[in-house]
Amino acid sequence: MGKTLLQKVWDLHKVRTLPTGPTQLFIGLHLIHEVTTPQAFDALRQRGWKVARPDRTFATVDHIVPTRQRQRPFLDVMAEDMIASLERNCRDFGIPLYDIGDDRQGIVHVIGPELGLTQPGLTIACGDSHTSTHGAFGAVAFGIGTSQVRDVLASQCIAIEPLKMRRIRVTGQLPRGVYAKDVILTIIQRLGVGGGNGYAYEYAGDTIERMAMDARMTICNMSIEGGARVGYVNPDETTFTYLEGRPFVPQGEAFERAKAWWRSMASDRDAVYDDEVEIRAAELTPVVTWGTNPGQSIGITSKVPAPVGGDRQSIADSLTFMGLTAGQPIAGMKIDVAFIGSCTNGRLSDLREAARIVRGHHVAKGVKALVVPGSVSVQRAAEREGLDATFREAGFEWRDAGCSMCLGMNPDKLEGNQVCAASSNRNFKGRQGSPTGRTLLMSPAMVAAAAITGVVTDVREMVEEVPAGVR
Amino acid sequence: MDAEKIQIIEGRALPMRGEDIDTDRIMPARFLKSITFEGLEQHVFEDDRLEATRSEHLHPFDDPKYQGASILIANRNFGSGSSREHAPQGLRRWGIRAIVGESFAEIFFGNSLMMGLACVTASASDIEALMSLVERDPQARLKVDLKAGTCAAPGLTVPVSIPEHVRDTLMTGAWDTTGLLLDHYEQVNAVSARLPYLSGFSSSPR
């Protein structure tokens, strides 16, 4: 009987079964940032522990960094405190830090792949639930809490329960104007926001196989929104081509050996899964969330649901919060803010696709629109292509790299009950920094379309070609 | 760090109705902007509480009759979303020692265990019965017994589930994992020695 990638990676990294039951798993790469680590470093100091593998630990700043006026000290005293704390911790414990001003700074899940730190066959941990993003490379990547960050810092291991496997096969050609974001939002809508609890998701099928790495990252990124802590795509030539030549990727003969090993880690053809789900790409449409969790979404041509069935209370609550009426079409809903960015959709191909929609148009009157590249590297690459000019000419603000308005921990926040068309990952109440702010999740192209028209808009009316990111 | 042995959690309860309550709601992100967990108890469900106040409702966490509760009763997929440990930290510091829910999000469940906050599950109908009982009689004392696998209230005892190893971990006080992970470190070194990516793929492939 064959093995899945998860089983192979698990077996290889398993240290032992702990006397308390869970598996002790070695972590091949630990990524850290300013928000979920200070208390973990404090615990190390209190107990007199060292960082076990500073050579396998990498830090950057993303969650609270301003996206303009980045001179130090930051205007926000608490943000300055957190950055200073991370700087001190990295210095004291010998951890490389890609700080403000470094060309390698960016959202932790964007820079890991860019630098080639993220590779197939690794176990990866980070104190952030979107760590599942790295699964796009065939890594097994876990979002962890601060106590587990302490565990990894001190021991380079975590204690974890084995996961069940669900394979989600996406097959067929995606229609024009339909993107990876629409695929994952559809998956979450069908399986539920808690449907993946206890599972790792393997995304497979020819649609996924044809996707570029950026699109695969979008899919894996939102695994956690479906309750699955881990999501991955088997590594293939697309993965290897992306990795070749990146700073932390071996070169020459070592790269050939790496490729052979990476290939061997992919799931076997006769691997067995606990559950299988099939999604037909041709049936998909652009998706928009209408509610207050990422599972509450509909196709762009659909109407907002009525509060019926077992979920009637949560549907009713969400409708009230969003100011929507059952039966109302989602298309045409007025927006106040358009946000393009985040670890879900803040990479170069996302910005290219949004720019393609924006070119020759202008942001609608009364709409605040901003583009926040996922990393300095994405920002520079976009600027080399002139995308910044395209966005600026259209009335968008062009910002510096960070998490920004995905979670509103920096000055980029919604105000009052503004409605935001967002390319990010969570539409939870209060998520974008205003307790009454309202978030509509959609693809970057859909955000661009909404920014131009001022209302939720079917991007298929604005694109003629098959999207570049998924071709 | 204290490694308290936890078997029985007893006290008054607080019903927190709603499916898929996410950690952004339990602890809004602006309260993560601190280098300690201190004071988080003041901000549990802060935005929900403000919203309730504005609409002249009383949020359970503001309701005088639930003050001092140590057992939270929750519905499906409690603690979904962000991995922020600040959410269970806030609840724990507020005084919650156990959560009885229909189900929990995985990261939240694990984070809670790491601080000795017991999360146990019960059926939807039993959760509804417990919530109704506590809403009728907020002074009712509940008793979650991990060993017996029960949650007992006056006139109502329901079965609760917890994975066996999680139960043992709590009952033996072994929920502080770092020490365990550092034991037998030669085994960790043996694993790292067999990982080709840690030697730069310098030898032939495995």
JSON list of N, CA and C in Angstrom, two decimals, chain A residues 11-14 16 20 24 28 39 47 49 56 76 82 128-129 145-147 150-151 154-155 161 163 193 197-198 229 257 261 311 409 426 428 431, chain B residues 1 20 22 24 29 33-34 36 76-77 81-83 85 104 106 111 114 165 176-178 180-182 184-185 187 191 194-198 201-203:
[
{"chain": "A", "resi": 11, "resn": "ASP", "atom": "N", "xyz": [6.67, 10.22, 8.88]},
{"chain": "A", "resi": 11, "resn": "ASP", "atom": "CA", "xyz": [7.55, 9.12, 9.29]},
{"chain": "A", "resi": 11, "resn": "ASP", "atom": "C", "xyz": [9.01, 9.57, 9.39]},
{"chain": "A", "resi": 12, "resn": "LEU", "atom": "N", "xyz": [9.41, 10.39, 8.42]},
{"chain": "A", "resi": 12, "resn": "LEU", "atom": "CA", "xyz": [10.80, 10.83, 8.37]},
{"chain": "A", "resi": 12, "resn": "LEU", "atom": "C", "xyz": [11.15, 11.76, 9.53]},
{"chain": "A", "resi": 13, "resn": "HIS", "atom": "N", "xyz": [10.17, 12.57, 9.95]},
{"chain": "A", "resi": 13, "resn": "HIS", "atom": "CA", "xyz": [10.43, 13.58, 10.98]},
{"chain": "A", "resi": 13, "resn": "HIS", "atom": "C", "xyz": [10.00, 13.15, 12.39]},
{"chain": "A", "resi": 14, "resn": "LYS", "atom": "N", "xyz": [9.46, 11.95, 12.48]},
{"chain": "A", "resi": 14, "resn": "LYS", "atom": "CA", "xyz": [8.99, 11.49, 13.79]},
{"chain": "A", "resi": 14, "resn": "LYS", "atom": "C", "xyz": [10.17, 11.13, 14.68]},
{"chain": "A", "resi": 16, "resn": "ARG", "atom": "N", "xyz": [9.65, 10.29, 18.20]},
{"chain": "A", "resi": 16, "resn": "ARG", "atom": "CA", "xyz": [9.15, 9.18, 19.01]},
{"chain": "A", "resi": 16, "resn": "ARG", "atom": "C", "xyz": [7.68, 9.44, 19.35]},
{"chain": "A", "resi": 20, "resn": "THR", "atom": "N", "xyz": [2.91, 10.65, 26.74]},
{"chain": "A", "resi": 20, "resn": "THR", "atom": "CA", "xyz": [1.54, 11.16, 26.88]},
{"chain": "A", "resi": 20, "resn": "THR", "atom": "C", "xyz": [0.68, 10.85, 25.66]},
{"chain": "A", "resi": 24, "resn": "GLN", "atom": "N", "xyz": [6.16, 13.17, 18.77]},
{"chain": "A", "resi": 24, "resn": "GLN", "atom": "CA", "xyz": [7.16, 14.24, 18.78]},
{"chain": "A", "resi": 24, "resn": "GLN", "atom": "C", "xyz": [7.71, 14.35, 17.38]},
{"chain": "A", "resi": 28, "resn": "GLY", "atom": "N", "xyz": [11.58, 21.09, 10.49]},
{"chain": "A", "resi": 28, "resn": "GLY", "atom": "CA", "xyz": [12.69, 21.41, 9.60]},
{"chain": "A", "resi": 28, "resn": "GLY", "atom": "C", "xyz": [12.93, 22.89, 9.41]},
{"chain": "A", "resi": 39, "resn": "GLN", "atom": "N", "xyz": [6.36, 36.31, 24.14]},
{"chain": "A", "resi": 39, "resn": "GLN", "atom": "CA", "xyz": [6.11, 35.52, 25.35]},
{"chain": "A", "resi": 39, "resn": "GLN", "atom": "C", "xyz": [6.88, 34.20, 25.31]},
{"chain": "A", "resi": 47, "resn": "ARG", "atom": "N", "xyz": [13.66, 29.99, 31.82]},
{"chain": "A", "resi": 47, "resn": "ARG", "atom": "CA", "xyz": [14.13, 28.63, 32.12]},
{"chain": "A", "resi": 47, "resn": "ARG", "atom": "C", "xyz": [15.59, 28.40, 31.73]},
{"chain": "A", "resi": 49, "resn": "TRP", "atom": "N", "xyz": [16.88, 28.37, 28.73]},
{"chain": "A", "resi": 49, "resn": "TRP", "atom": "CA", "xyz": [17.07, 27.55, 27.53]},
{"chain": "A", "resi": 49, "resn": "TRP", "atom": "C", "xyz": [17.62, 28.38, 26.39]},
{"chain": "A", "resi": 56, "resn": "ARG", "atom": "N", "xyz": [17.94, 27.03, 11.70]},
{"chain": "A", "resi": 56, "resn": "ARG", "atom": "CA", "xyz": [16.70, 26.65, 11.02]},
{"chain": "A", "resi": 56, "resn": "ARG", "atom": "C", "xyz": [15.54, 27.54, 11.45]},
{"chain": "A", "resi": 76, "resn": "ASP", "atom": "N", "xyz": [3.49, 54.45, 16.34]},
{"chain": "A", "resi": 76, "resn": "ASP", "atom": "CA", "xyz": [2.76, 53.60, 17.28]},
{"chain": "A", "resi": 76, "resn": "ASP", "atom": "C", "xyz": [3.76, 53.01, 18.28]},
{"chain": "A", "resi": 82, "resn": "MET", "atom": "N", "xyz": [7.14, 46.10, 20.07]},
{"chain": "A", "resi": 82, "resn": "MET", "atom": "CA", "xyz": [7.13, 44.71, 19.61]},
{"chain": "A", "resi": 82, "resn": "MET", "atom": "C", "xyz": [8.27, 44.45, 18.64]},
{"chain": "A", "resi": 128, "resn": "ASP", "atom": "N", "xyz": [1.38, 31.27, 13.26]},
{"chain": "A", "resi": 128, "resn": "ASP", "atom": "CA", "xyz": [0.37, 31.95, 12.45]},
{"chain": "A", "resi": 128, "resn": "ASP", "atom": "C", "xyz": [-0.41, 30.87, 11.71]},
{"chain": "A", "resi": 129, "resn": "SER", "atom": "N", "xyz": [-1.73, 31.00, 11.73]},
{"chain": "A", "resi": 129, "resn": "SER", "atom": "CA", "xyz": [-2.54, 29.91, 11.20]},
{"chain": "A", "resi": 129, "resn": "SER", "atom": "C", "xyz": [-2.40, 29.75, 9.68]},
{"chain": "A", "resi": 145, "resn": "GLY", "atom": "N", "xyz": [0.43, 27.91, 18.17]},
{"chain": "A", "resi": 145, "resn": "GLY", "atom": "CA", "xyz": [0.27, 28.97, 19.15]},
{"chain": "A", "resi": 145, "resn": "GLY", "atom": "C", "xyz": [1.60, 29.30, 19.81]},
{"chain": "A", "resi": 146, "resn": "THR", "atom": "N", "xyz": [1.58, 30.28, 20.69]},
{"chain": "A", "resi": 146, "resn": "THR", "atom": "CA", "xyz": [2.82, 30.78, 21.28]},
{"chain": "A", "resi": 146, "resn": "THR", "atom": "C", "xyz": [3.51, 29.74, 22.16]},
{"chain": "A", "resi": 147, "resn": "SER", "atom": "N", "xyz": [2.75, 28.91, 22.87]},
{"chain": "A", "resi": 147, "resn": "SER", "atom": "CA", "xyz": [3.39, 27.88, 23.70]},
{"chain": "A", "resi": 147, "resn": "SER", "atom": "C", "xyz": [4.14, 26.88, 22.82]},
{"chain": "A", "resi": 150, "resn": "ARG", "atom": "N", "xyz": [7.33, 28.37, 21.69]},
{"chain": "A", "resi": 150, "resn": "ARG", "atom": "CA", "xyz": [8.32, 28.13, 22.75]},
{"chain": "A", "resi": 150, "resn": "ARG", "atom": "C", "xyz": [8.91, 26.72, 22.60]},
{"chain": "A", "resi": 151, "resn": "ASP", "atom": "N", "xyz": [8.04, 25.73, 22.40]},
{"chain": "A", "resi": 151, "resn": "ASP", "atom": "CA", "xyz": [8.51, 24.35, 22.23]},
{"chain": "A", "resi": 151, "resn": "ASP", "atom": "C", "xyz": [9.49, 24.24, 21.06]},
{"chain": "A", "resi": 154, "resn": "ALA", "atom": "N", "xyz": [12.83, 25.97, 21.73]},
{"chain": "A", "resi": 154, "resn": "ALA", "atom": "CA", "xyz": [13.67, 25.26, 22.70]},
{"chain": "A", "resi": 154, "resn": "ALA", "atom": "C", "xyz": [14.13, 23.90, 22.20]},
{"chain": "A", "resi": 155, "resn": "SER", "atom": "N", "xyz": [13.28, 23.23, 21.42]},
{"chain": "A", "resi": 155, "resn": "SER", "atom": "CA", "xyz": [13.59, 21.83, 21.09]},
{"chain": "A", "resi": 155, "resn": "SER", "atom": "C", "xyz": [13.59, 21.51, 19.60]},
{"chain": "A", "resi": 161, "resn": "GLU", "atom": "N", "xyz": [-0.81, 15.39, 17.30]},
{"chain": "A", "resi": 161, "resn": "GLU", "atom": "CA", "xyz": [-1.59, 14.20, 17.00]},
{"chain": "A", "resi": 161, "resn": "GLU", "atom": "C", "xyz": [-1.54, 13.90, 15.51]},
{"chain": "A", "resi": 163, "resn": "LEU", "atom": "N", "xyz": [-2.84, 13.18, 11.79]},
{"chain": "A", "resi": 163, "resn": "LEU", "atom": "CA", "xyz": [-3.98, 13.77, 11.10]},
{"chain": "A", "resi": 163, "resn": "LEU", "atom": "C", "xyz": [-4.59, 12.76, 10.14]},
{"chain": "A", "resi": 193, "resn": "VAL", "atom": "N", "xyz": [-16.68, 25.54, 7.47]},
{"chain": "A", "resi": 193, "resn": "VAL", "atom": "CA", "xyz": [-15.49, 26.14, 8.11]},
{"chain": "A", "resi": 193, "resn": "VAL", "atom": "C", "xyz": [-14.89, 25.22, 9.18]},
{"chain": "A", "resi": 197, "resn": "ASN", "atom": "N", "xyz": [-11.53, 19.95, 10.43]},
{"chain": "A", "resi": 197, "resn": "ASN", "atom": "CA", "xyz": [-10.97, 19.67, 11.76]},
{"chain": "A", "resi": 197, "resn": "ASN", "atom": "C", "xyz": [-10.43, 18.24, 11.83]},
{"chain": "A", "resi": 198, "resn": "GLY", "atom": "N", "xyz": [-9.18, 18.11, 12.20]},
{"chain": "A", "resi": 198, "resn": "GLY", "atom": "CA", "xyz": [-8.58, 16.78, 12.33]},
{"chain": "A", "resi": 198, "resn": "GLY", "atom": "C", "xyz": [-8.00, 16.23, 11.04]},
{"chain": "A", "resi": 229, "resn": "ARG", "atom": "N", "xyz": [-5.71, 22.25, 9.44]},
{"chain": "A", "resi": 229, "resn": "ARG", "atom": "CA", "xyz": [-4.50, 22.95, 9.86]},
{"chain": "A", "resi": 229, "resn": "ARG", "atom": "C", "xyz": [-3.41, 22.84, 8.79]},
{"chain": "A", "resi": 257, "resn": "ARG", "atom": "N", "xyz": [20.01, 16.35, -7.02]},
{"chain": "A", "resi": 257, "resn": "ARG", "atom": "CA", "xyz": [19.74, 15.37, -5.95]},
{"chain": "A", "resi": 257, "resn": "ARG", "atom": "C", "xyz": [18.51, 15.79, -5.15]},
{"chain": "A", "resi": 261, "resn": "TRP", "atom": "N", "xyz": [14.92, 13.74, -4.60]},
{"chain": "A", "resi": 261, "resn": "TRP", "atom": "CA", "xyz": [14.35, 13.46, -3.27]},
{"chain": "A", "resi": 261, "resn": "TRP", "atom": "C", "xyz": [12.96, 14.08, -3.14]},
{"chain": "A", "resi": 311, "resn": "ASP", "atom": "N", "xyz": [-28.64, 26.20, 10.27]},
{"chain": "A", "resi": 311, "resn": "ASP", "atom": "CA", "xyz": [-27.78, 27.36, 10.50]},
{"chain": "A", "resi": 311, "resn": "ASP", "atom": "C", "xyz": [-28.55, 28.67, 10.53]},
{"chain": "A", "resi": 409, "resn": "MET", "atom": "N", "xyz": [-3.78, 45.42, 12.31]},
{"chain": "A", "resi": 409, "resn": "MET", "atom": "CA", "xyz": [-2.94, 45.64, 13.49]},
{"chain": "A", "resi": 409, "resn": "MET", "atom": "C", "xyz": [-2.00, 46.81, 13.31]},
{"chain": "A", "resi": 426, "resn": "ARG", "atom": "N", "xyz": [-10.04, 36.48, 5.73]},
{"chain": "A", "resi": 426, "resn": "ARG", "atom": "CA", "xyz": [-11.02, 36.37, 6.82]},
{"chain": "A", "resi": 426, "resn": "ARG", "atom": "C", "xyz": [-12.00, 37.53, 6.81]},
{"chain": "A", "resi": 428, "resn": "PHE", "atom": "N", "xyz": [-14.25, 37.76, 9.34]},
{"chain": "A", "resi": 428, "resn": "PHE", "atom": "CA", "xyz": [-14.78, 37.74, 10.71]},
{"chain": "A", "resi": 428, "resn": "PHE", "atom": "C", "xyz": [-15.18, 39.15, 11.14]},
{"chain": "A", "resi": 431, "resn": "ARG", "atom": "N", "xyz": [-12.54, 41.95, 11.97]},
{"chain": "A", "resi": 431, "resn": "ARG", "atom": "CA", "xyz": [-11.25, 41.49, 11.49]},
{"chain": "A", "resi": 431, "resn": "ARG", "atom": "C", "xyz": [-10.37, 42.61, 10.94]},
{"chain": "B", "resi": 1, "resn": "MET", "atom": "N", "xyz": [7.31, 26.60, 35.64]},
{"chain": "B", "resi": 1, "resn": "MET", "atom": "CA", "xyz": [5.87, 26.66, 35.35]},
{"chain": "B", "resi": 1, "resn": "MET", "atom": "C", "xyz": [5.13, 25.58, 36.15]},
{"chain": "B", "resi": 20, "resn": "ASP", "atom": "N", "xyz": [-19.19, 28.49, 15.31]},
{"chain": "B", "resi": 20, "resn": "ASP", "atom": "CA", "xyz": [-17.99, 29.03, 14.65]},
{"chain": "B", "resi": 20, "resn": "ASP", "atom": "C", "xyz": [-17.51, 30.34, 15.28]},
{"chain": "B", "resi": 22, "resn": "ASP", "atom": "N", "xyz": [-15.01, 32.69, 16.34]},
{"chain": "B", "resi": 22, "resn": "ASP", "atom": "CA", "xyz": [-13.60, 32.71, 15.96]},
{"chain": "B", "resi": 22, "resn": "ASP", "atom": "C", "xyz": [-12.75, 33.45, 16.99]},
{"chain": "B", "resi": 24, "resn": "ASP", "atom": "N", "xyz": [-10.71, 35.86, 16.51]},
{"chain": "B", "resi": 24, "resn": "ASP", "atom": "CA", "xyz": [-10.73, 37.32, 16.34]},
{"chain": "B", "resi": 24, "resn": "ASP", "atom": "C", "xyz": [-11.82, 37.92, 17.22]},
{"chain": "B", "resi": 29, "resn": "ALA", "atom": "N", "xyz": [-7.64, 41.67, 17.38]},
{"chain": "B", "resi": 29, "resn": "ALA", "atom": "CA", "xyz": [-6.20, 41.72, 17.08]},
{"chain": "B", "resi": 29, "resn": "ALA", "atom": "C", "xyz": [-5.47, 42.87, 17.78]},
{"chain": "B", "resi": 33, "resn": "LYS", "atom": "N", "xyz": [-1.17, 43.41, 20.48]},
{"chain": "B", "resi": 33, "resn": "LYS", "atom": "CA", "xyz": [-0.04, 44.32, 20.37]},
{"chain": "B", "resi": 33, "resn": "LYS", "atom": "C", "xyz": [0.56, 44.55, 21.75]},
{"chain": "B", "resi": 34, "resn": "SER", "atom": "N", "xyz": [1.18, 43.51, 22.28]},
{"chain": "B", "resi": 34, "resn": "SER", "atom": "CA", "xyz": [1.78, 43.57, 23.60]},
{"chain": "B", "resi": 34, "resn": "SER", "atom": "C", "xyz": [2.80, 42.46, 23.68]},
{"chain": "B", "resi": 36, "resn": "THR", "atom": "N", "xyz": [3.45, 40.82, 26.41]},
{"chain": "B", "resi": 36, "resn": "THR", "atom": "CA", "xyz": [3.05, 39.84, 27.44]},
{"chain": "B", "resi": 36, "resn": "THR", "atom": "C", "xyz": [1.58, 39.48, 27.24]},
{"chain": "B", "resi": 76, "resn": "ARG", "atom": "N", "xyz": [-20.68, 24.74, 18.22]},
{"chain": "B", "resi": 76, "resn": "ARG", "atom": "CA", "xyz": [-19.84, 24.03, 17.27]},
{"chain": "B", "resi": 76, "resn": "ARG", "atom": "C", "xyz": [-18.64, 24.86, 16.83]},
{"chain": "B", "resi": 77, "resn": "ASN", "atom": "N", "xyz": [-17.49, 24.20, 16.68]},
{"chain": "B", "resi": 77, "resn": "ASN", "atom": "CA", "xyz": [-16.28, 24.81, 16.09]},
{"chain": "B", "resi": 77, "resn": "ASN", "atom": "C", "xyz": [-15.85, 26.06, 16.85]},
{"chain": "B", "resi": 81, "resn": "GLY", "atom": "N", "xyz": [-10.32, 29.87, 13.25]},
{"chain": "B", "resi": 81, "resn": "GLY", "atom": "CA", "xyz": [-9.56, 30.99, 12.69]},
{"chain": "B", "resi": 81, "resn": "GLY", "atom": "C", "xyz": [-8.14, 31.09, 13.21]},
{"chain": "B", "resi": 82, "resn": "SER", "atom": "N", "xyz": [-7.77, 32.29, 13.55]},
{"chain": "B", "resi": 82, "resn": "SER", "atom": "CA", "xyz": [-6.39, 32.62, 13.91]},
{"chain": "B", "resi": 82, "resn": "SER", "atom": "C", "xyz": [-5.83, 31.74, 15.02]},
{"chain": "B", "resi": 83, "resn": "SER", "atom": "N", "xyz": [-4.50, 31.49, 14.93]},
{"chain": "B", "resi": 83, "resn": "SER", "atom": "CA", "xyz": [-3.83, 30.63, 15.92]},
{"chain": "B", "resi": 83, "resn": "SER", "atom": "C", "xyz": [-3.49, 31.39, 17.20]},
{"chain": "B", "resi": 85, "resn": "GLU", "atom": "N", "xyz": [-2.76, 32.56, 20.57]},
{"chain": "B", "resi": 85, "resn": "GLU", "atom": "CA", "xyz": [-2.94, 31.95, 21.88]},
{"chain": "B", "resi": 85, "resn": "GLU", "atom": "C", "xyz": [-3.55, 32.95, 22.86]},
{"chain": "B", "resi": 104, "resn": "PHE", "atom": "N", "xyz": [-14.43, 21.84, 18.78]},
{"chain": "B", "resi": 104, "resn": "PHE", "atom": "CA", "xyz": [-13.44, 22.91, 18.87]},
{"chain": "B", "resi": 104, "resn": "PHE", "atom": "C", "xyz": [-12.58, 22.93, 17.61]},
{"chain": "B", "resi": 106, "resn": "GLU", "atom": "N", "xyz": [-9.05, 23.04, 15.84]},
{"chain": "B", "resi": 106, "resn": "GLU", "atom": "CA", "xyz": [-7.90, 22.25, 16.27]},
{"chain": "B", "resi": 106, "resn": "GLU", "atom": "C", "xyz": [-6.80, 23.07, 16.97]},
{"chain": "B", "resi": 111, "resn": "ASN", "atom": "N", "xyz": [-3.85, 24.87, 21.80]},
{"chain": "B", "resi": 111, "resn": "ASN", "atom": "CA", "xyz": [-3.36, 26.00, 22.59]},
{"chain": "B", "resi": 111, "resn": "ASN", "atom": "C", "xyz": [-3.92, 25.95, 24.01]},
{"chain": "B", "resi": 114, "resn": "MET", "atom": "N", "xyz": [-2.19, 23.49, 26.21]},
{"chain": "B", "resi": 114, "resn": "MET", "atom": "CA", "xyz": [-0.86, 23.93, 26.63]},
{"chain": "B", "resi": 114, "resn": "MET", "atom": "C", "xyz": [-0.89, 24.79, 27.88]},
{"chain": "B", "resi": 165, "resn": "HIS", "atom": "N", "xyz": [-5.47, 10.62, 25.50]},
{"chain": "B", "resi": 165, "resn": "HIS", "atom": "CA", "xyz": [-4.14, 11.13, 25.87]},
{"chain": "B", "resi": 165, "resn": "HIS", "atom": "C", "xyz": [-4.22, 12.56, 26.41]},
{"chain": "B", "resi": 176, "resn": "ASP", "atom": "N", "xyz": [2.64, 20.53, 30.22]},
{"chain": "B", "resi": 176, "resn": "ASP", "atom": "CA", "xyz": [3.74, 21.41, 29.85]},
{"chain": "B", "resi": 176, "resn": "ASP", "atom": "C", "xyz": [4.73, 20.59, 29.03]},
{"chain": "B", "resi": 177, "resn": "THR", "atom": "N", "xyz": [4.72, 20.79, 27.71]},
{"chain": "B", "resi": 177, "resn": "THR", "atom": "CA", "xyz": [5.39, 19.84, 26.81]},
{"chain": "B", "resi": 177, "resn": "THR", "atom": "C", "xyz": [6.89, 20.03, 26.64]},
{"chain": "B", "resi": 178, "resn": "THR", "atom": "N", "xyz": [7.38, 21.26, 26.85]},
{"chain": "B", "resi": 178, "resn": "THR", "atom": "CA", "xyz": [8.77, 21.52, 26.45]},
{"chain": "B", "resi": 178, "resn": "THR", "atom": "C", "xyz": [9.75, 20.55, 27.09]},
{"chain": "B", "resi": 180, "resn": "LEU", "atom": "N", "xyz": [9.28, 17.55, 28.09]},
{"chain": "B", "resi": 180, "resn": "LEU", "atom": "CA", "xyz": [9.18, 16.25, 27.44]},
{"chain": "B", "resi": 180, "resn": "LEU", "atom": "C", "xyz": [9.95, 16.21, 26.13]},
{"chain": "B", "resi": 181, "resn": "LEU", "atom": "N", "xyz": [9.80, 17.30, 25.36]},
{"chain": "B", "resi": 181, "resn": "LEU", "atom": "CA", "xyz": [10.43, 17.33, 24.04]},
{"chain": "B", "resi": 181, "resn": "LEU", "atom": "C", "xyz": [11.95, 17.40, 24.13]},
{"chain": "B", "resi": 182, "resn": "LEU", "atom": "N", "xyz": [12.43, 17.89, 25.28]},
{"chain": "B", "resi": 182, "resn": "LEU", "atom": "CA", "xyz": [13.89, 18.00, 25.45]},
{"chain": "B", "resi": 182, "resn": "LEU", "atom": "C", "xyz": [14.51, 16.72, 26.01]},
{"chain": "B", "resi": 184, "resn": "HIS", "atom": "N", "xyz": [15.59, 12.85, 26.02]},
{"chain": "B", "resi": 184, "resn": "HIS", "atom": "CA", "xyz": [16.08, 11.95, 24.96]},
{"chain": "B", "resi": 184, "resn": "HIS", "atom": "C", "xyz": [16.47, 12.74, 23.72]},
{"chain": "B", "resi": 185, "resn": "TYR", "atom": "N", "xyz": [17.25, 13.79, 23.91]},
{"chain": "B", "resi": 185, "resn": "TYR", "atom": "CA", "xyz": [17.53, 14.65, 22.77]},
{"chain": "B", "resi": 185, "resn": "TYR", "atom": "C", "xyz": [18.41, 13.97, 21.72]},
{"chain": "B", "resi": 187, "resn": "GLN", "atom": "N", "xyz": [17.72, 11.33, 20.32]},
{"chain": "B", "resi": 187, "resn": "GLN", "atom": "CA", "xyz": [16.79, 10.87, 19.28]},
{"chain": "B", "resi": 187, "resn": "GLN", "atom": "C", "xyz": [16.45, 11.99, 18.30]},
{"chain": "B", "resi": 191, "resn": "VAL", "atom": "N", "xyz": [17.24, 12.12, 14.18]},
{"chain": "B", "resi": 191, "resn": "VAL", "atom": "CA", "xyz": [16.29, 12.49, 13.11]},
{"chain": "B", "resi": 191, "resn": "VAL", "atom": "C", "xyz": [16.90, 13.57, 12.23]},
{"chain": "B", "resi": 194, "resn": "ARG", "atom": "N", "xyz": [19.29, 12.45, 9.60]},
{"chain": "B", "resi": 194, "resn": "ARG", "atom": "CA", "xyz": [18.84, 11.68, 8.42]},
{"chain": "B", "resi": 194, "resn": "ARG", "atom": "C", "xyz": [18.10, 12.54, 7.41]},
{"chain": "B", "resi": 195, "resn": "LEU", "atom": "N", "xyz": [17.95, 13.83, 7.69]},
{"chain": "B", "resi": 195, "resn": "LEU", "atom": "CA", "xyz": [17.20, 14.69, 6.77]},
{"chain": "B", "resi": 195, "resn": "LEU", "atom": "C", "xyz": [18.13, 15.26, 5.70]},
{"chain": "B", "resi": 196, "resn": "PRO", "atom": "N", "xyz": [17.92, 14.88, 4.44]},
{"chain": "B", "resi": 196, "resn": "PRO", "atom": "CA", "xyz": [18.87, 15.29, 3.40]},
{"chain": "B", "resi": 196, "resn": "PRO", "atom": "C", "xyz": [18.95, 16.81, 3.25]},
{"chain": "B", "resi": 197, "resn": "TYR", "atom": "N", "xyz": [17.85, 17.51, 3.53]},
{"chain": "B", "resi": 197, "resn": "TYR", "atom": "CA", "xyz": [17.89, 18.97, 3.32]},
{"chain": "B", "resi": 197, "resn": "TYR", "atom": "C", "xyz": [18.71, 19.68, 4.37]},
{"chain": "B", "resi": 198, "resn": "LEU", "atom": "N", "xyz": [19.01, 19.01, 5.48]},
{"chain": "B", "resi": 198, "resn": "LEU", "atom": "CA", "xyz": [19.84, 19.65, 6.49]},
{"chain": "B", "resi": 198, "resn": "LEU", "atom": "C", "xyz": [21.34, 19.47, 6.19]},
{"chain": "B", "resi": 201, "resn": "PHE", "atom": "N", "xyz": [21.80, 18.39, 0.76]},
{"chain": "B", "resi": 201, "resn": "PHE", "atom": "CA", "xyz": [21.68, 17.34, -0.26]},
{"chain": "B", "resi": 201, "resn": "PHE", "atom": "C", "xyz": [23.07, 16.95, -0.75]},
{"chain": "B", "resi": 202, "resn": "SER", "atom": "N", "xyz": [24.01, 16.86, 0.19]},
{"chain": "B", "resi": 202, "resn": "SER", "atom": "CA", "xyz": [25.40, 16.66, -0.21]},
{"chain": "B", "resi": 202, "resn": "SER", "atom": "C", "xyz": [25.70, 15.22, -0.60]},
{"chain": "B", "resi": 203, "resn": "SER", "atom": "N", "xyz": [24.94, 14.27, -0.04]},
{"chain": "B", "resi": 203, "resn": "SER", "atom": "CA", "xyz": [25.20, 12.88, -0.41]},
{"chain": "B", "resi": 203, "resn": "SER", "atom": "C", "xyz": [24.18, 12.43, -1.46]}
]
